[in-house]
Structures are given as structure tokens and as C-alpha cells.
Amino acid sequence: MIPKPETAKVWRRWESRFMGCGLDYNVLMRFKAEIGDWDEWCRVWCAEAADREAFGDEAMARGHALTAGEAWSAAAIMCHFGGMYYISDMEQFHEAHRRKLAAYAKAAPWLRPPAERIEVTFDGIRLAGCLRRPEGVTRPPVVILFNGFEGVKEEGERRLGEFHARGLATLTWDGPGRGETWEHLPMTGDYGPPTAAIIDYLETRQDVDASRIGVTGPNRGAFLAAKAAAYDPRIKACAATSAGYDRRGTDWDDPYQVAFDLHLFHLDKVEALRERLNQRDLSLEGDAEKIKCPVLVIAGGRDDKGHFSGTRRFFEEVQGPKEWVVFPDAERNGNNVPFKVRPRTADFLADHLNAS
């Protein structure tokens, strides 16, 4: 049996992330009051998701497709947050994942701009993604978004509008270890090859400009975006928030986190996890210096000193044109100040991709 995490600790870790993805403050307060024990976590989130989905169904019956699409997208994100860390009950974990995919599939055609599901073959596995092209823009550049160790393609809804408003298409996807891909490929820091497969696919399309590709992500997503930029010179700009430098470790004092990492890397023994987390793909050493495209590195002044210094080391080793920005009031990944981090990121990528 996996020891249950403390719900208070989970809230402290991800509360700003939930709100940054659109969770209403009133719902947040209700959840905090209702979820007294970890055993209630997934059920409460998925019940709220069901209510949002029903609201979307009613809106569509009234002929209001935009309202329906937004409600269904919100339902998908709630299912994700309910299940993403819920490995203490794998039945609920998989059910939340299934419901997330179904709700987002309903939402996708009715979002603005619509989300087109794509599938790209990599090592015999289909990588699923969502491509969204800004309306009224011919052959826009594309920003590929990278998620962290718990993130999935459906989570990015609130992060995308800044890019679309600046004439940039977006592609969110489930890379190794995440979302639809987790079942087939474990987590890895070696995100260069699967990203190259995504870019190969984009080069076959006539409705986007694959000669103008940017990458971005927060925290571990920024780390993986940097890995991709080091690997593939077709990436023309990279914006990384709180990338850190060395991911070779975990919170060994937290048995639930250790169990989650075992799940993430498809391992069943702690000794095997210790060995896996010590491998070079989980560091930017030797990679940061390979990045020659323009890079924006954003750091949070409220991040812990070790991670902050790692982000600074990454910036110093990048060899191309680069910008260093610190928001003193930002936590790691900037979820508590999205009104600063997201437009700053979008401005940088628009400046470099639209000018290409």
C-alpha cells in the first residue's frame, strides 16, 4: 500500500497551477472544504467535471457551441487534475484519464480556434497532439508546448490564447511518460528525438510554416523544451520558465512521490529508480551549450535557491542570443503571476518567429 499524501501539501504544491489553468476561486474554496482526506480527491474533482460536462451538453442543446466547448474543456482539465497524481487507486486514475480524453474530444471542434487532433508515429508509437491555428493567419509559425512530469496536452487551454492572439499556432502533445503516451513510453529527459518527429510531421503540412518553430514550457516542461532545442536546429526560438538544470533526483523522504516516480518511469523497485534518476538525460550538462537559437529564460524570485541557481546556470551556458528575466514575486514556473510570465513568453516568441 502506498502511504497517502497529505492533501494540505498537495494544495500548497499545485494551488496556483490549478488557478492558472482556470479553476474558479469559489470552486477552489469548496474543494478545500470538501476534500478532507486524499481518498476523496479524485471523486470530488471528477464530480465537478461531470457537472461542467452536463452544463456543456445543455448549452449545445440550446445551440450555443462556444459555451459548450468551453465547458467540456473545463471538464477535461478537472478530470486531469483529479487523476494526474492519483496512483493510490489506479482504477480511478485510468477512469479520470478516459473521461478527460472524451470530454476534450467533444470540446475540440468548438473551441476558438478549434483544436485538431493529430497523431505522429515515433518508435512505432502514436504520439497524440492538438494543433490550433489562429483564425485569419496564413501559414502561421508554430509554438510547441512542453508539459512537466504531471502535465498533459489538454491542460494548456489557458496558456494558448496569448500565442493565438499574436498570430502563432500552437501544438500541445503527450510526449514520453505523459497522457496517452505514458502507457507505451516511460518518462525520459531525451525529448529531442520525439520532438523531431513532431517537426517532421509539421513539415508535411501546408497550413503552417514549419520553418518557424518555437518551443516553450514551465518548470520540467521548460527543461524538456531546452533538451529539444539542443537537439534540433529547426527550432528557431525557445522560451523557458524555471527550467532548472539537473533533474537527477526526487524527494526521497516522500514515499508517495517516490511511488509516483516509479509509475512515471515504468519501474517497480526503488533501487532501479535511484539508478534511473542518476542518468545523464536528466541534466542539461552538455546540452545547454548546443542551443544556438534565441532563448528567453524566466526565473522566479520566490523559487528555492538550488533550482534558481540551476536556471541561471542553464542561461549562462546557452551559446545563442539570450535574455534573462527575473520576476521577484514569481514562484517556480510563474503560475502565481501568469499575467506577467505568459505575455512575456508570447511576446518573445512572436518577435522571433513572426520576424523570421
XYZ file of N, CA, C and O in Angstrom, residues 11 50 351:
12
model
N -2.209 20.767 -1.977
C -2.712 22.110 -2.271
C -1.560 23.120 -2.349
O -1.517 23.949 -3.262
N -18.172 16.296 -14.108
C -19.448 15.814 -14.645
C -20.477 16.932 -14.708
O -21.268 17.032 -15.659
N 8.074 37.845 -31.473
C 9.124 38.696 -32.021
C 10.075 37.902 -32.894
O 10.469 38.350 -33.980
